JSON list of C-alpha atoms in Angstrom, two decimals:
[
{"chain": "A", "resi": 1, "resn": "MET", "atom": "CA", "xyz": [-3.83, -12.04, -9.67]},
{"chain": "A", "resi": 2, "resn": "SER", "atom": "CA", "xyz": [-6.87, -10.48, -11.29]},
{"chain": "A", "resi": 3, "resn": "ALA", "atom": "CA", "xyz": [-8.62, -7.29, -10.28]},
{"chain": "A", "resi": 4, "resn": "ALA", "atom": "CA", "xyz": [-11.56, -9.45, -9.10]},
{"chain": "A", "resi": 5, "resn": "GLU", "atom": "CA", "xyz": [-9.24, -11.36, -6.73]},
{"chain": "A", "resi": 6, "resn": "VAL", "atom": "CA", "xyz": [-7.80, -8.09, -5.41]},
{"chain": "A", "resi": 7, "resn": "HIS", "atom": "CA", "xyz": [-11.34, -6.76, -4.89]},
{"chain": "A", "resi": 8, "resn": "ALA", "atom": "CA", "xyz": [-12.34, -9.95, -3.04]},
{"chain": "A", "resi": 9, "resn": "ALA", "atom": "CA", "xyz": [-9.35, -9.71, -0.67]},
{"chain": "A", "resi": 10, "resn": "LEU", "atom": "CA", "xyz": [-10.06, -6.04, 0.00]},
{"chain": "A", "resi": 11, "resn": "GLN", "atom": "CA", "xyz": [-13.78, -6.67, 0.49]},
{"chain": "A", "resi": 12, "resn": "ASP", "atom": "CA", "xyz": [-12.92, -9.27, 3.16]},
{"chain": "A", "resi": 13, "resn": "TRP", "atom": "CA", "xyz": [-10.67, -6.68, 4.83]},
{"chain": "A", "resi": 14, "resn": "ALA", "atom": "CA", "xyz": [-13.48, -4.10, 4.72]},
{"chain": "A", "resi": 15, "resn": "ALA", "atom": "CA", "xyz": [-15.84, -6.58, 6.36]},
{"chain": "A", "resi": 16, "resn": "ARG", "atom": "CA", "xyz": [-13.23, -7.18, 9.05]},
{"chain": "A", "resi": 17, "resn": "LEU", "atom": "CA", "xyz": [-12.92, -3.41, 9.60]},
{"chain": "A", "resi": 18, "resn": "VAL", "atom": "CA", "xyz": [-16.68, -3.16, 10.08]},
{"chain": "A", "resi": 19, "resn": "SER", "atom": "CA", "xyz": [-16.67, -6.03, 12.59]},
{"chain": "A", "resi": 20, "resn": "LEU", "atom": "CA", "xyz": [-13.84, -4.35, 14.53]},
{"chain": "A", "resi": 21, "resn": "GLY", "atom": "CA", "xyz": [-15.59, -0.97, 14.59]},
{"chain": "A", "resi": 22, "resn": "ALA", "atom": "CA", "xyz": [-12.78, 0.81, 12.72]},
{"chain": "A", "resi": 23, "resn": "VAL", "atom": "CA", "xyz": [-13.68, 4.38, 11.75]},
{"chain": "A", "resi": 24, "resn": "VAL", "atom": "CA", "xyz": [-12.18, 3.89, 8.30]},
{"chain": "A", "resi": 25, "resn": "ALA", "atom": "CA", "xyz": [-14.94, 1.41, 7.42]},
{"chain": "A", "resi": 26, "resn": "GLY", "atom": "CA", "xyz": [-17.49, 4.21, 7.26]},
{"chain": "A", "resi": 27, "resn": "ARG", "atom": "CA", "xyz": [-15.18, 6.59, 5.42]},
{"chain": "A", "resi": 28, "resn": "LEU", "atom": "CA", "xyz": [-14.17, 4.50, 2.42]},
{"chain": "A", "resi": 29, "resn": "ARG", "atom": "CA", "xyz": [-15.06, 6.37, -0.75]},
{"chain": "A", "resi": 30, "resn": "PRO", "atom": "CA", "xyz": [-16.79, 4.64, -3.68]},
{"chain": "A", "resi": 31, "resn": "GLY", "atom": "CA", "xyz": [-14.44, 3.07, -6.19]},
{"chain": "A", "resi": 32, "resn": "LEU", "atom": "CA", "xyz": [-13.64, 4.59, -9.56]},
{"chain": "A", "resi": 33, "resn": "ALA", "atom": "CA", "xyz": [-14.74, 3.05, -12.83]},
{"chain": "A", "resi": 34, "resn": "TYR", "atom": "CA", "xyz": [-11.73, 1.51, -14.56]},
{"chain": "A", "resi": 35, "resn": "ALA", "atom": "CA", "xyz": [-12.03, 4.04, -17.42]},
{"chain": "A", "resi": 36, "resn": "GLU", "atom": "CA", "xyz": [-11.91, 6.88, -14.86]},
{"chain": "A", "resi": 37, "resn": "ALA", "atom": "CA", "xyz": [-8.79, 5.41, -13.24]},
{"chain": "A", "resi": 38, "resn": "VAL", "atom": "CA", "xyz": [-7.05, 5.02, -16.61]},
{"chain": "A", "resi": 39, "resn": "ALA", "atom": "CA", "xyz": [-7.90, 8.61, -17.64]},
{"chain": "A", "resi": 40, "resn": "LEU", "atom": "CA", "xyz": [-6.68, 9.97, -14.31]},
{"chain": "A", "resi": 41, "resn": "ALA", "atom": "CA", "xyz": [-3.48, 7.94, -14.59]},
{"chain": "A", "resi": 42, "resn": "ALA", "atom": "CA", "xyz": [-2.87, 9.21, -18.14]},
{"chain": "A", "resi": 43, "resn": "HIS", "atom": "CA", "xyz": [-3.27, 12.78, -16.86]},
{"chain": "A", "resi": 44, "resn": "HIS", "atom": "CA", "xyz": [-0.39, 12.09, -14.46]},
{"chain": "A", "resi": 45, "resn": "GLY", "atom": "CA", "xyz": [1.71, 10.30, -17.10]},
{"chain": "A", "resi": 46, "resn": "TYR", "atom": "CA", "xyz": [1.03, 6.73, -15.96]},
{"chain": "A", "resi": 47, "resn": "ASP", "atom": "CA", "xyz": [-0.09, 3.69, -17.95]},
{"chain": "A", "resi": 48, "resn": "LEU", "atom": "CA", "xyz": [-2.12, 1.99, -15.23]},
{"chain": "A", "resi": 49, "resn": "SER", "atom": "CA", "xyz": [-2.81, -1.73, -15.55]},
{"chain": "A", "resi": 50, "resn": "GLU", "atom": "CA", "xyz": [-6.13, -3.19, -14.41]},
{"chain": "A", "resi": 51, "resn": "ASP", "atom": "CA", "xyz": [-4.53, -5.07, -11.52]},
{"chain": "A", "resi": 52, "resn": "VAL", "atom": "CA", "xyz": [-2.79, -1.95, -10.18]},
{"chain": "A", "resi": 53, "resn": "ALA", "atom": "CA", "xyz": [-5.94, 0.14, -10.63]},
{"chain": "A", "resi": 54, "resn": "ALA", "atom": "CA", "xyz": [-7.92, -2.53, -8.71]},
{"chain": "A", "resi": 55, "resn": "LEU", "atom": "CA", "xyz": [-7.16, -0.88, -5.36]},
{"chain": "A", "resi": 56, "resn": "TRP", "atom": "CA", "xyz": [-8.90, 2.33, -6.44]},
{"chain": "A", "resi": 57, "resn": "THR", "atom": "CA", "xyz": [-11.65, 0.68, -8.47]},
{"chain": "A", "resi": 58, "resn": "TRP", "atom": "CA", "xyz": [-12.49, -1.12, -5.22]},
{"chain": "A", "resi": 59, "resn": "ARG", "atom": "CA", "xyz": [-12.51, 2.13, -3.17]},
{"chain": "A", "resi": 60, "resn": "ASP", "atom": "CA", "xyz": [-11.01, 5.52, -4.05]},
{"chain": "A", "resi": 61, "resn": "GLY", "atom": "CA", "xyz": [-9.31, 6.15, -0.74]},
{"chain": "A", "resi": 62, "resn": "ALA", "atom": "CA", "xyz": [-10.78, 7.10, 2.60]},
{"chain": "A", "resi": 63, "resn": "ALA", "atom": "CA", "xyz": [-12.39, 10.46, 3.29]},
{"chain": "A", "resi": 64, "resn": "THR", "atom": "CA", "xyz": [-10.61, 12.58, 5.86]},
{"chain": "A", "resi": 65, "resn": "ALA", "atom": "CA", "xyz": [-12.33, 15.18, 7.99]},
{"chain": "A", "resi": 66, "resn": "ALA", "atom": "CA", "xyz": [-10.86, 17.89, 10.19]},
{"chain": "A", "resi": 67, "resn": "GLY", "atom": "CA", "xyz": [-11.23, 17.24, 13.90]},
{"chain": "A", "resi": 68, "resn": "GLN", "atom": "CA", "xyz": [-12.04, 13.55, 13.47]},
{"chain": "A", "resi": 69, "resn": "PRO", "atom": "CA", "xyz": [-9.75, 10.63, 14.33]},
{"chain": "A", "resi": 70, "resn": "PRO", "atom": "CA", "xyz": [-7.57, 9.38, 11.46]},
{"chain": "A", "resi": 71, "resn": "ALA", "atom": "CA", "xyz": [-9.15, 6.86, 9.11]},
{"chain": "A", "resi": 72, "resn": "HIS", "atom": "CA", "xyz": [-6.27, 4.51, 8.35]},
{"chain": "A", "resi": 73, "resn": "LEU", "atom": "CA", "xyz": [-6.76, 1.36, 6.27]},
{"chain": "A", "resi": 74, "resn": "ALA", "atom": "CA", "xyz": [-4.27, -0.35, 8.60]},
{"chain": "A", "resi": 75, "resn": "PRO", "atom": "CA", "xyz": [-2.20, 1.15, 11.45]},
{"chain": "A", "resi": 76, "resn": "GLY", "atom": "CA", "xyz": [-0.45, 4.31, 10.29]},
{"chain": "A", "resi": 77, "resn": "GLN", "atom": "CA", "xyz": [-1.48, 3.74, 6.68]},
{"chain": "A", "resi": 78, "resn": "GLU", "atom": "CA", "xyz": [-3.44, 6.52, 5.01]},
{"chain": "A", "resi": 79, "resn": "PHE", "atom": "CA", "xyz": [-5.42, 5.31, 2.01]},
{"chain": "A", "resi": 80, "resn": "ALA", "atom": "CA", "xyz": [-5.47, 8.31, -0.32]},
{"chain": "A", "resi": 81, "resn": "PRO", "atom": "CA", "xyz": [-7.56, 8.73, -3.47]},
{"chain": "A", "resi": 82, "resn": "LEU", "atom": "CA", "xyz": [-5.90, 7.70, -6.75]},
{"chain": "A", "resi": 83, "resn": "ASP", "atom": "CA", "xyz": [-5.32, 11.34, -7.79]},
{"chain": "A", "resi": 84, "resn": "ALA", "atom": "CA", "xyz": [-3.33, 12.08, -4.61]},
{"chain": "A", "resi": 85, "resn": "SER", "atom": "CA", "xyz": [-1.43, 8.78, -4.86]},
{"chain": "A", "resi": 86, "resn": "LEU", "atom": "CA", "xyz": [-0.44, 9.43, -8.48]},
{"chain": "A", "resi": 87, "resn": "ARG", "atom": "CA", "xyz": [0.57, 12.99, -7.65]},
{"chain": "A", "resi": 88, "resn": "ARG", "atom": "CA", "xyz": [2.80, 11.79, -4.81]},
{"chain": "A", "resi": 89, "resn": "SER", "atom": "CA", "xyz": [4.23, 9.00, -6.99]},
{"chain": "A", "resi": 90, "resn": "ARG", "atom": "CA", "xyz": [5.12, 11.54, -9.70]},
{"chain": "A", "resi": 91, "resn": "GLU", "atom": "CA", "xyz": [6.77, 13.79, -7.08]},
{"chain": "A", "resi": 92, "resn": "TYR", "atom": "CA", "xyz": [8.88, 10.85, -5.84]},
{"chain": "A", "resi": 93, "resn": "HIS", "atom": "CA", "xyz": [9.85, 9.98, -9.41]},
{"chain": "A", "resi": 94, "resn": "GLU", "atom": "CA", "xyz": [10.85, 13.55, -10.30]},
{"chain": "A", "resi": 95, "resn": "ALA", "atom": "CA", "xyz": [12.89, 13.88, -7.10]},
{"chain": "A", "resi": 96, "resn": "SER", "atom": "CA", "xyz": [14.57, 10.56, -7.88]},
{"chain": "A", "resi": 97, "resn": "LEU", "atom": "CA", "xyz": [15.51, 11.74, -11.37]},
{"chain": "A", "resi": 98, "resn": "ALA", "atom": "CA", "xyz": [16.94, 14.97, -9.96]},
{"chain": "A", "resi": 99, "resn": "GLU", "atom": "CA", "xyz": [19.03, 13.04, -7.41]},
{"chain": "A", "resi": 100, "resn": "ALA", "atom": "CA", "xyz": [19.99, 10.11, -9.69]},
{"chain": "A", "resi": 101, "resn": "ARG", "atom": "CA", "xyz": [23.57, 9.03, -9.55]},
{"chain": "A", "resi": 102, "resn": "GLY", "atom": "CA", "xyz": [24.44, 7.00, -12.62]},
{"chain": "A", "resi": 103, "resn": "ASP", "atom": "CA", "xyz": [21.81, 4.33, -13.18]},
{"chain": "A", "resi": 104, "resn": "ARG", "atom": "CA", "xyz": [20.80, 4.23, -9.50]},
{"chain": "A", "resi": 105, "resn": "ARG", "atom": "CA", "xyz": [17.36, 5.81, -9.07]},
{"chain": "A", "resi": 106, "resn": "THR", "atom": "CA", "xyz": [15.45, 5.51, -5.84]},
{"chain": "A", "resi": 107, "resn": "TRP", "atom": "CA", "xyz": [12.02, 5.57, -7.55]},
{"chain": "A", "resi": 108, "resn": "GLN", "atom": "CA", "xyz": [10.85, 3.90, -10.76]},
{"chain": "A", "resi": 109, "resn": "ALA", "atom": "CA", "xyz": [8.33, 5.41, -13.19]},
{"chain": "A", "resi": 110, "resn": "HIS", "atom": "CA", "xyz": [5.99, 2.38, -12.93]},
{"chain": "A", "resi": 111, "resn": "TRP", "atom": "CA", "xyz": [5.68, 2.51, -9.12]},
{"chain": "A", "resi": 112, "resn": "VAL", "atom": "CA", "xyz": [2.50, 3.91, -7.55]},
{"chain": "A", "resi": 113, "resn": "VAL", "atom": "CA", "xyz": [2.05, 4.75, -3.87]},
{"chain": "A", "resi": 114, "resn": "ALA", "atom": "CA", "xyz": [-0.77, 2.50, -2.65]},
{"chain": "A", "resi": 115, "resn": "VAL", "atom": "CA", "xyz": [-0.91, 3.53, 0.99]},
{"chain": "A", "resi": 116, "resn": "HIS", "atom": "CA", "xyz": [0.91, 6.48, 2.51]},
{"chain": "A", "resi": 117, "resn": "GLY", "atom": "CA", "xyz": [2.61, 5.01, 5.55]},
{"chain": "A", "resi": 118, "resn": "HIS", "atom": "CA", "xyz": [3.82, 6.90, 8.58]},
{"chain": "A", "resi": 119, "resn": "ALA", "atom": "CA", "xyz": [7.34, 5.69, 7.86]},
{"chain": "A", "resi": 120, "resn": "LEU", "atom": "CA", "xyz": [7.58, 4.04, 4.45]},
{"chain": "A", "resi": 121, "resn": "PRO", "atom": "CA", "xyz": [4.93, 4.09, 1.71]},
{"chain": "A", "resi": 122, "resn": "LEU", "atom": "CA", "xyz": [3.42, 0.84, 0.51]},
{"chain": "A", "resi": 123, "resn": "VAL", "atom": "CA", "xyz": [4.06, 0.75, -3.23]},
{"chain": "A", "resi": 124, "resn": "LEU", "atom": "CA", "xyz": [2.42, -1.13, -6.10]},
{"chain": "A", "resi": 125, "resn": "ASP", "atom": "CA", "xyz": [4.94, -2.16, -8.75]},
{"chain": "A", "resi": 126, "resn": "GLY", "atom": "CA", "xyz": [3.17, -1.75, -12.09]},
{"chain": "A", "resi": 127, "resn": "SER", "atom": "CA", "xyz": [5.83, -3.74, -13.94]},
{"chain": "A", "resi": 128, "resn": "ARG", "atom": "CA", "xyz": [4.87, -6.96, -12.14]},
{"chain": "A", "resi": 129, "resn": "PRO", "atom": "CA", "xyz": [1.54, -8.77, -12.16]},
{"chain": "A", "resi": 130, "resn": "GLY", "atom": "CA", "xyz": [-0.32, -9.34, -8.96]},
{"chain": "A", "resi": 131, "resn": "PRO", "atom": "CA", "xyz": [0.08, -6.41, -8.26]},
{"chain": "A", "resi": 132, "resn": "ASP", "atom": "CA", "xyz": [3.37, -6.77, -6.45]},
{"chain": "A", "resi": 133, "resn": "THR", "atom": "CA", "xyz": [3.72, -4.64, -3.30]},
{"chain": "A", "resi": 134, "resn": "PHE", "atom": "CA", "xyz": [6.64, -3.54, -1.16]},
{"chain": "A", "resi": 135, "resn": "ARG", "atom": "CA", "xyz": [7.58, -0.88, 1.39]},
{"chain": "A", "resi": 136, "resn": "HIS", "atom": "CA", "xyz": [9.72, 1.73, -0.33]},
{"chain": "A", "resi": 137, "resn": "ASP", "atom": "CA", "xyz": [12.97, 2.48, 1.46]},
{"chain": "A", "resi": 138, "resn": "PRO", "atom": "CA", "xyz": [15.27, 4.59, -0.74]},
{"chain": "A", "resi": 139, "resn": "HIS", "atom": "CA", "xyz": [18.28, 3.39, 1.27]},
{"chain": "A", "resi": 140, "resn": "ALA", "atom": "CA", "xyz": [17.60, -0.35, 0.95]},
{"chain": "A", "resi": 141, "resn": "HIS", "atom": "CA", "xyz": [19.00, -2.49, -1.83]},
{"chain": "A", "resi": 142, "resn": "PRO", "atom": "CA", "xyz": [16.15, -3.75, -4.08]},
{"chain": "A", "resi": 143, "resn": "LEU", "atom": "CA", "xyz": [17.07, -7.40, -3.43]},
{"chain": "A", "resi": 144, "resn": "HIS", "atom": "CA", "xyz": [16.57, -6.90, 0.31]},
{"chain": "A", "resi": 145, "resn": "VAL", "atom": "CA", "xyz": [13.05, -5.48, 0.12]},
{"chain": "A", "resi": 146, "resn": "ALA", "atom": "CA", "xyz": [10.21, -7.90, 0.93]},
{"chain": "A", "resi": 147, "resn": "ARG", "atom": "CA", "xyz": [7.67, -8.11, -1.88]},
{"chain": "A", "resi": 148, "resn": "SER", "atom": "CA", "xyz": [4.26, -9.74, -1.95]},
{"chain": "A", "resi": 149, "resn": "PRO", "atom": "CA", "xyz": [1.09, -9.60, -4.06]},
{"chain": "A", "resi": 150, "resn": "LEU", "atom": "CA", "xyz": [-1.53, -7.19, -2.71]},
{"chain": "A", "resi": 151, "resn": "ALA", "atom": "CA", "xyz": [-3.91, -9.99, -1.70]},
{"chain": "A", "resi": 152, "resn": "GLN", "atom": "CA", "xyz": [-1.12, -11.67, 0.28]},
{"chain": "A", "resi": 153, "resn": "ARG", "atom": "CA", "xyz": [-0.36, -8.35, 1.98]},
{"chain": "A", "resi": 154, "resn": "VAL", "atom": "CA", "xyz": [-4.03, -8.06, 2.99]},
{"chain": "A", "resi": 155, "resn": "ALA", "atom": "CA", "xyz": [-3.88, -11.63, 4.36]},
{"chain": "A", "resi": 156, "resn": "ARG", "atom": "CA", "xyz": [-0.95, -10.49, 6.51]},
{"chain": "A", "resi": 157, "resn": "TRP", "atom": "CA", "xyz": [-3.11, -7.63, 7.84]},
{"chain": "A", "resi": 158, "resn": "HIS", "atom": "CA", "xyz": [-5.69, -10.22, 8.95]},
{"chain": "A", "resi": 159, "resn": "GLU", "atom": "CA", "xyz": [-2.91, -12.16, 10.68]},
{"chain": "A", "resi": 160, "resn": "MET", "atom": "CA", "xyz": [-1.82, -9.03, 12.57]},
{"chain": "A", "resi": 161, "resn": "VAL", "atom": "CA", "xyz": [-5.39, -8.64, 13.88]},
{"chain": "A", "resi": 162, "resn": "ASP", "atom": "CA", "xyz": [-5.67, -12.36, 14.66]},
{"chain": "A", "resi": 163, "resn": "THR", "atom": "CA", "xyz": [-2.53, -12.27, 16.83]},
{"chain": "A", "resi": 164, "resn": "GLY", "atom": "CA", "xyz": [-3.62, -9.12, 18.69]},
{"chain": "A", "resi": 165, "resn": "THR", "atom": "CA", "xyz": [-0.69, -7.14, 17.32]},
{"chain": "A", "resi": 166, "resn": "TRP", "atom": "CA", "xyz": [-3.20, -4.76, 15.74]},
{"chain": "A", "resi": 167, "resn": "ARG", "atom": "CA", "xyz": [-6.55, -3.96, 17.33]},
{"chain": "A", "resi": 168, "resn": "VAL", "atom": "CA", "xyz": [-9.10, -1.20, 17.12]},
{"chain": "A", "resi": 169, "resn": "ALA", "atom": "CA", "xyz": [-9.46, 1.07, 20.14]},
{"chain": "A", "resi": 170, "resn": "ARG", "atom": "CA", "xyz": [-12.83, 2.24, 21.49]},
{"chain": "A", "resi": 171, "resn": "ASP", "atom": "CA", "xyz": [-12.63, 5.42, 19.42]},
{"chain": "A", "resi": 172, "resn": "GLY", "atom": "CA", "xyz": [-12.31, 3.35, 16.22]},
{"chain": "A", "resi": 173, "resn": "THR", "atom": "CA", "xyz": [-8.63, 4.11, 15.63]},
{"chain": "A", "resi": 174, "resn": "TRP", "atom": "CA", "xyz": [-5.82, 1.58, 15.45]},
{"chain": "A", "resi": 175, "resn": "ASP", "atom": "CA", "xyz": [-3.82, 0.44, 18.44]},
{"chain": "A", "resi": 176, "resn": "VAL", "atom": "CA", "xyz": [-0.58, -1.53, 18.03]},
{"chain": "A", "resi": 177, "resn": "ASP", "atom": "CA", "xyz": [0.90, -3.91, 20.59]},
{"chain": "A", "resi": 178, "resn": "LEU", "atom": "CA", "xyz": [4.21, -5.28, 19.31]},
{"chain": "A", "resi": 179, "resn": "THR", "atom": "CA", "xyz": [4.45, -7.76, 22.20]},
{"chain": "A", "resi": 180, "resn": "HIS", "atom": "CA", "xyz": [1.98, -9.90, 20.23]},
{"chain": "A", "resi": 181, "resn": "LEU", "atom": "CA", "xyz": [4.05, -9.81, 17.03]},
{"chain": "A", "resi": 182, "resn": "PRO", "atom": "CA", "xyz": [4.64, -13.39, 15.88]},
{"chain": "A", "resi": 183, "resn": "ALA", "atom": "CA", "xyz": [8.27, -14.44, 16.15]},
{"chain": "A", "resi": 184, "resn": "VAL", "atom": "CA", "xyz": [9.50, -15.60, 12.77]},
{"chain": "A", "resi": 185, "resn": "PRO", "atom": "CA", "xyz": [13.09, -16.76, 12.48]},
{"chain": "A", "resi": 186, "resn": "HIS", "atom": "CA", "xyz": [15.19, -14.99, 9.86]},
{"chain": "A", "resi": 187, "resn": "ALA", "atom": "CA", "xyz": [15.59, -17.08, 6.71]},
{"chain": "A", "resi": 188, "resn": "HIS", "atom": "CA", "xyz": [18.68, -16.35, 4.65]},
{"chain": "A", "resi": 189, "resn": "ARG", "atom": "CA", "xyz": [17.96, -15.82, 0.98]},
{"chain": "A", "resi": 190, "resn": "GLN", "atom": "CA", "xyz": [19.55, -18.38, -1.30]},
{"chain": "A", "resi": 191, "resn": "ASP", "atom": "CA", "xyz": [18.46, -16.87, -4.61]},
{"chain": "A", "resi": 192, "resn": "LEU", "atom": "CA", "xyz": [20.80, -13.89, -4.73]},
{"chain": "A", "resi": 193, "resn": "THR", "atom": "CA", "xyz": [22.93, -13.66, -7.85]}
]
């Protein structure tokens, strides 16, 4: 998936946020130039691909202001500027190295926090094209973590709004109603080796 396709998916999401009256729509910061994103990544020790950088070349996070309601890109998901995301990613990596037991590390050097979630961060995997996303759970086995390209993840956000599971309250913040969550039967994975 190209950076242009990622931008298109995110632009559709931004338009949806505007139509819903979400406060985050008015707080999205301008995107970085790709050269700026690469230089910032190099400063933090990352080799950032164009498809991973696409999130921040679209918009460089959401501005936060004291005393105002949170401006989350999706419920409970803080969209931080690239600098803050790279800093947090580096902190996770260093902590993982310090805690490593054998070859088992809980954070890889090519992972970048995309959205800081209230429970588990949404991560972009820089080793895979797309960019591939997943929720990082240091206690989960890598084969049991759901992965999807960023544009597919954004499509899922639209679905959550369509079903009424996510909606925007009168104050422009997110409201979640899990009674509207679509029931999807568990499918056993057949591709485990």
